[in-house]
Coordinates of N, CA and C and ligand atoms in Angstrom, one line a residue:
M53 N 0.6 -1.3 -0.2 CA 0.0 0.2 -0.1 C 1.0 1.2 0.6
T54 N 1.8 1.3 1.2 CA 2.9 2.6 0.5 C 3.1 2.9 -1.1
S55 N 4.1 1.3 -0.8 CA 4.3 1.9 -2.1 C 3.4 2.6 -3.7
K56 N 2.4 2.5 -3.4 CA 1.5 3.4 -4.2 C 1.1 5.4 -3.3
T57 N 1.5 4.8 -2.3 CA 1.7 6.5 -2.4 C 2.8 7.6 -2.6
I58 N 2.3 9.2 -2.6 CA 2.6 10.7 -3.6 C 4.3 10.2 -2.9
F59 N 4.4 9.9 -1.6 CA 5.6 10.2 -1.0 C 6.4 8.8 -1.2
N60 N 5.9 7.2 -1.7 CA 7.7 6.6 -2.2 C 7.5 6.8 -3.5
K61 N 6.5 7.5 -4.6 CA 6.8 8.7 -5.8 C 8.2 9.3 -5.6
I62 N 7.6 10.2 -4.9 CA 9.2 11.4 -4.2 C 10.6 11.1 -4.2
L63 N 9.9 9.8 -3.2 CA 11.9 9.4 -2.6 C 12.0 8.6 -4.0
K64 N 11.4 8.0 -5.0 CA 11.8 7.0 -6.5 C 12.7 8.5 -7.3
G65 N 12.0 9.8 -6.5 CA 12.1 10.6 -7.8 C 11.8 10.8 -8.9
E66 N 10.2 10.2 -9.0 CA 9.2 10.1 -10.0 C 8.4 11.6 -9.7
I67 N 8.5 11.9 -8.7 CA 7.5 13.4 -8.2 C 8.6 14.6 -8.0
P68 N 8.6 15.2 -8.5 CA 9.9 16.1 -8.0 C 9.4 17.3 -6.3
C69 N 10.4 17.4 -5.4 CA 10.4 17.6 -4.2 C 11.5 19.1 -3.9
D70 N 10.9 20.1 -3.0 CA 11.8 20.9 -2.5 C 12.2 20.3 -1.7
E71 N 13.7 19.4 -1.2 CA 14.4 18.0 -0.2 C 15.3 19.8 0.1
V72 N 15.4 19.1 1.5 CA 16.5 20.2 2.9 C 17.1 18.9 3.4
Y73 N 16.9 17.7 3.0 CA 18.0 17.0 4.2 C 17.5 15.4 3.1
S74 N 18.7 15.0 2.9 CA 18.5 13.4 2.9 C 19.5 12.6 3.5
D75 N 18.9 11.6 3.8 CA 19.8 10.4 4.0 C 20.4 9.0 4.2
E76 N 21.0 8.4 4.2 CA 20.6 6.5 3.8 C 19.1 6.4 4.0
W77 N 18.6 6.5 5.9 CA 17.3 6.0 5.7 C 16.4 7.1 6.2
C78 N 16.9 8.5 5.9 CA 15.0 9.2 5.5 C 15.5 10.1 4.1
L79 N 14.2 11.3 3.7 CA 13.3 12.3 3.6 C 13.4 13.7 3.6
A80 N 13.8 14.3 3.7 CA 12.4 15.3 4.4 C 13.2 16.7 3.4
F81 N 11.5 17.4 3.3 CA 11.4 17.8 2.3 C 10.1 19.2 2.7
R82 N 10.3 20.5 2.0 CA 9.1 20.5 2.2 C 7.3 20.4 2.0
D83 N 6.6 21.1 2.7 CA 4.9 20.4 2.9 C 4.8 21.1 1.2
I84 N 4.1 20.3 0.2 CA 3.4 21.6 -1.0 C 2.6 22.5 0.0
E85 N 1.8 22.0 0.8 CA 1.0 23.3 1.0 C 1.0 23.4 2.2
P86 N 2.3 24.5 2.9 CA 2.4 25.3 4.1 C 1.7 25.0 4.8
Q87 N 0.9 25.2 6.2 CA 0.7 25.3 7.3 C 0.6 26.3 8.4
A88 N 2.1 26.5 8.1 CA 3.4 27.4 8.7 C 4.0 28.3 7.7
P89 N 5.1 29.1 8.5 CA 6.0 30.0 7.2 C 6.9 28.8 7.2
I90 N 7.7 27.2 7.5 CA 7.8 26.8 7.7 C 7.1 25.3 8.3
H91 N 7.6 24.6 6.9 CA 6.6 23.9 7.5 C 7.4 22.3 6.3
I92 N 8.0 21.4 6.8 CA 8.2 20.3 6.3 C 8.3 18.9 7.1
L93 N 8.1 17.7 5.9 CA 7.9 16.9 6.3 C 9.0 16.0 6.5
V94 N 9.3 15.3 7.6 CA 10.5 13.7 7.4 C 10.1 12.1 7.5
I95 N 10.3 12.1 6.3 CA 9.4 11.0 5.8 C 10.9 9.6 6.1
P96 N 10.8 8.3 5.8 CA 11.6 6.9 6.0 C 11.7 6.4 4.8
R97 N 12.9 6.4 4.6 CA 13.1 5.5 2.9 C 11.9 4.1 3.0
K98 N 11.9 3.6 4.2 CA 11.2 2.8 4.6 C 9.7 2.7 4.4
G99 N 9.3 1.2 3.5 CA 7.2 2.0 3.9 C 6.5 1.8 4.8
I100 N 6.6 2.6 5.5 CA 6.0 1.9 7.1 C 4.4 3.2 6.6
E101 N 3.4 2.4 7.1 CA 2.0 3.1 6.4 C 1.8 4.0 7.4
S102 N 1.9 3.5 8.8 CA 2.3 4.7 9.4 C 2.7 4.4 11.2
M103 N 2.5 5.0 12.6 CA 3.5 4.7 13.0 C 2.3 3.6 14.0
L104 N 1.3 2.7 13.1 CA 0.3 2.2 13.6 C 0.8 1.1 13.0
E105 N 1.6 0.5 12.7 CA 2.8 -0.3 12.0 C 4.0 0.2 12.1
A106 N 4.4 0.9 12.4 CA 5.4 0.5 13.2 C 5.4 -0.5 13.9
K107 N 7.3 -1.6 13.8 CA 7.7 -2.4 14.6 C 8.6 -2.3 15.6
E108 N 8.8 -3.1 16.2 CA 10.0 -3.5 17.3 C 11.3 -2.9 16.8
E109 N 11.2 -3.4 15.7 CA 12.8 -3.6 14.3 C 12.5 -2.0 13.8
D110 N 11.6 -1.5 14.3 CA 11.8 0.2 13.8 C 12.2 1.5 14.7
K111 N 12.8 0.5 16.2 CA 13.5 1.4 16.7 C 14.2 2.2 16.6
E112 N 15.6 2.0 16.1 CA 16.2 3.0 15.5 C 16.1 3.4 14.4
L113 N 14.9 3.6 13.8 CA 15.0 4.6 12.4 C 14.5 5.2 13.5
L114 N 13.3 5.0 13.7 CA 12.4 5.9 14.6 C 13.0 6.9 15.1
G115 N 14.5 7.2 16.3 CA 15.0 7.5 16.8 C 15.8 8.0 16.2
H116 N 16.1 7.6 14.4 CA 16.9 8.3 14.1 C 15.3 10.0 13.3
L117 N 14.6 9.2 12.6 CA 13.7 10.3 12.3 C 13.7 11.8 13.5
L118 N 13.3 12.0 14.5 CA 13.6 12.5 16.0 C 14.7 13.7 15.0
W119 N 15.3 12.0 15.5 CA 16.5 12.8 15.1 C 17.3 14.1 14.2
V120 N 16.7 13.8 13.4 CA 17.2 14.3 12.5 C 15.9 15.5 12.1
V121 N 14.7 15.6 12.9 CA 13.9 16.4 12.9 C 14.5 17.2 13.9
T122 N 15.5 17.3 14.8 CA 15.5 18.6 15.7 C 17.3 19.2 14.7
K123 N 17.9 18.1 13.7 CA 19.0 18.7 12.7 C 18.0 19.7 11.9
V124 N 17.3 19.4 11.2 CA 16.8 19.9 10.1 C 16.5 21.0 10.9
A125 N 15.1 20.9 11.8 CA 14.6 22.3 12.5 C 16.2 23.5 12.2
K126 N 17.0 23.1 13.1 CA 18.0 24.1 13.8 C 18.4 25.0 11.7
Q127 N 18.4 23.7 11.2 CA 19.2 23.8 9.7 C 18.2 25.0 10.1
E128 N 17.3 25.3 10.0 CA 16.0 26.3 9.6 C 16.2 28.1 9.6
G129 N 16.9 27.5 11.4 CA 17.0 28.1 12.2 C 16.1 28.7 13.2
L130 N 14.7 27.7 13.1 CA 13.6 27.2 14.4 C 14.8 26.9 15.6
T131 N 13.8 28.1 16.4 CA 14.6 27.6 18.4 C 12.8 27.2 18.9
N132 N 12.1 27.5 18.0 CA 10.7 26.6 18.7 C 9.7 26.1 17.6
W133 N 9.7 25.0 17.5 CA 8.8 24.6 16.9 C 7.5 22.9 17.4
R134 N 6.9 23.2 16.0 CA 5.8 21.6 16.2 C 6.0 21.0 16.1
T135 N 6.1 19.6 16.7 CA 6.4 18.2 15.9 C 5.0 17.6 15.5
V136 N 4.6 16.4 14.4 CA 3.3 16.2 14.4 C 3.1 15.2 13.7
I137 N 3.0 13.7 14.1 CA 2.5 13.0 13.3 C 1.5 12.3 13.8
N138 N -0.1 12.8 12.4 CA -1.1 12.4 12.4 C -1.4 10.1 11.7
T139 N -1.4 9.2 12.7 CA -1.9 8.3 12.5 C -3.1 8.6 12.8
G140 N -3.8 7.5 11.9 CA -5.0 7.2 11.2 C -5.7 7.9 10.1
L141 N -7.0 8.1 9.9 CA -7.5 9.1 8.6 C -8.8 10.0 9.7
E142 N -8.6 9.2 11.3 CA -9.4 10.4 11.9 C -8.6 11.3 13.0
A143 N -8.0 10.5 12.6 CA -6.3 12.1 13.6 C -5.6 13.0 12.0
G144 N -6.5 13.1 11.2 CA -6.1 13.6 10.3 C -4.6 12.6 8.8
Q145 N -4.9 12.1 9.1 CA -3.1 11.2 8.1 C -4.1 11.0 7.1
T146 N -3.7 12.0 5.6 CA -4.4 11.9 4.7 C -3.1 10.7 4.0
V147 N -2.2 10.7 3.9 CA -1.2 10.0 3.6 C -0.2 8.7 3.7
F148 N -0.7 8.5 3.7 CA -0.4 5.7 4.1 C 0.7 5.9 4.5
H149 N 2.0 7.0 4.8 CA 3.8 6.3 4.3 C 3.8 7.3 5.4
L150 N 4.7 6.8 6.4 CA 4.6 7.6 8.2 C 5.7 8.7 6.8
H151 N 5.3 9.9 8.0 CA 5.9 11.1 7.9 C 6.3 11.6 10.0
I152 N 6.6 12.6 10.2 CA 6.7 14.2 10.7 C 6.5 14.7 10.3
H153 N 6.2 15.9 10.8 CA 5.4 17.0 10.5 C 6.4 18.4 10.9
I154 N 7.1 19.2 10.7 CA 7.8 19.9 11.5 C 7.1 21.1 10.9
L155 N 6.6 21.8 11.7 CA 6.1 22.9 11.5 C 6.3 24.0 12.8
G156 N 7.1 25.6 12.1 CA 7.8 26.6 12.3 C 8.1 27.9 12.1
G157 N 7.7 28.8 12.7 CA 8.0 30.3 12.0 C 6.1 31.2 12.9
R158 N 5.7 31.0 13.6 CA 4.4 31.0 13.7 C 4.4 30.8 15.1
N159 N 3.1 31.7 16.0 CA 2.8 31.0 17.1 C 1.4 29.4 17.3
F160 N 1.8 28.4 17.9 CA 0.5 27.9 18.5 C -0.3 27.3 18.9
H161 N -0.9 26.6 19.2 CA -2.0 26.5 20.4 C -1.8 25.6 20.9
W162 N -2.6 25.2 22.0 CA -3.2 24.2 22.5 C -4.5 23.7 23.3
P163 N -5.1 22.9 22.8 CA -5.2 21.8 21.8 C -5.3 21.9 20.5
P164 N -4.5 21.1 19.9 CA -4.8 21.5 18.6 C -6.6 21.0 18.5
G165 N -6.7 21.4 16.8 CA -7.8 20.7 16.5 C -7.8 19.2 16.2
Ligands
5GP1238 P1 -1.0 13.7 7.2 O1 -2.2 14.5 7.0 O2 -1.5 12.7 6.5 O3 -0.1 13.9 8.0 O4 0.2 14.9 6.0 C1 0.5 14.3 4.3 C2 1.0 16.1 3.5 O5 1.3 15.6 2.8 C3 -0.1 17.9 3.9 O6 0.8 18.3 4.8 C4 0.2 17.3 2.5 O7 0.1 18.9 2.1 C5 1.6 17.2 1.8 N1 1.7 16.5 0.9 C6 0.2 15.8 -0.1 N2 1.2 15.5 -1.1 C7 2.5 16.8 -1.4 C8 3.0 16.6 -2.4 O8 3.2 15.8 -3.4 N3 4.0 17.1 -2.0 C9 4.2 17.2 -1.3 N4 6.0 18.4 -0.6 N5 3.6 17.5 0.3 C10 2.4 16.9 -0.5

């Protein structure tokens, strides 16, 4: 299922993206419909549909993704940011390839909508 997502096409270079970071485990690029002045997605190269499908064997990868969030946020000059992982339709997930949103450059409220 993840092999059919738009993010898989981005990973394969079939669809362009505004890349900000890349390594052997993941890719980070700007969201096409930004919800904040800075809105970046960090996605694993491995096709995990969502956090619901993450396995124990993915622990190192998941930690790496969070480390990349901090690296990219700092690269963007952020000292405050919101990190979001939507899991499942009712939580607002629309692309079923695991991704972490980095949102920054404006104030955020709590609780989220
Ligand atoms: P979700 O709602 O699944 O948590 O987030 C999916 C995000 O992917 C949305 O913020 C949406 O704007 C973004 N997105 C969807 N298609 C594309 C695309 O083709 N390119 C980029 N850069 N972002 C996309």
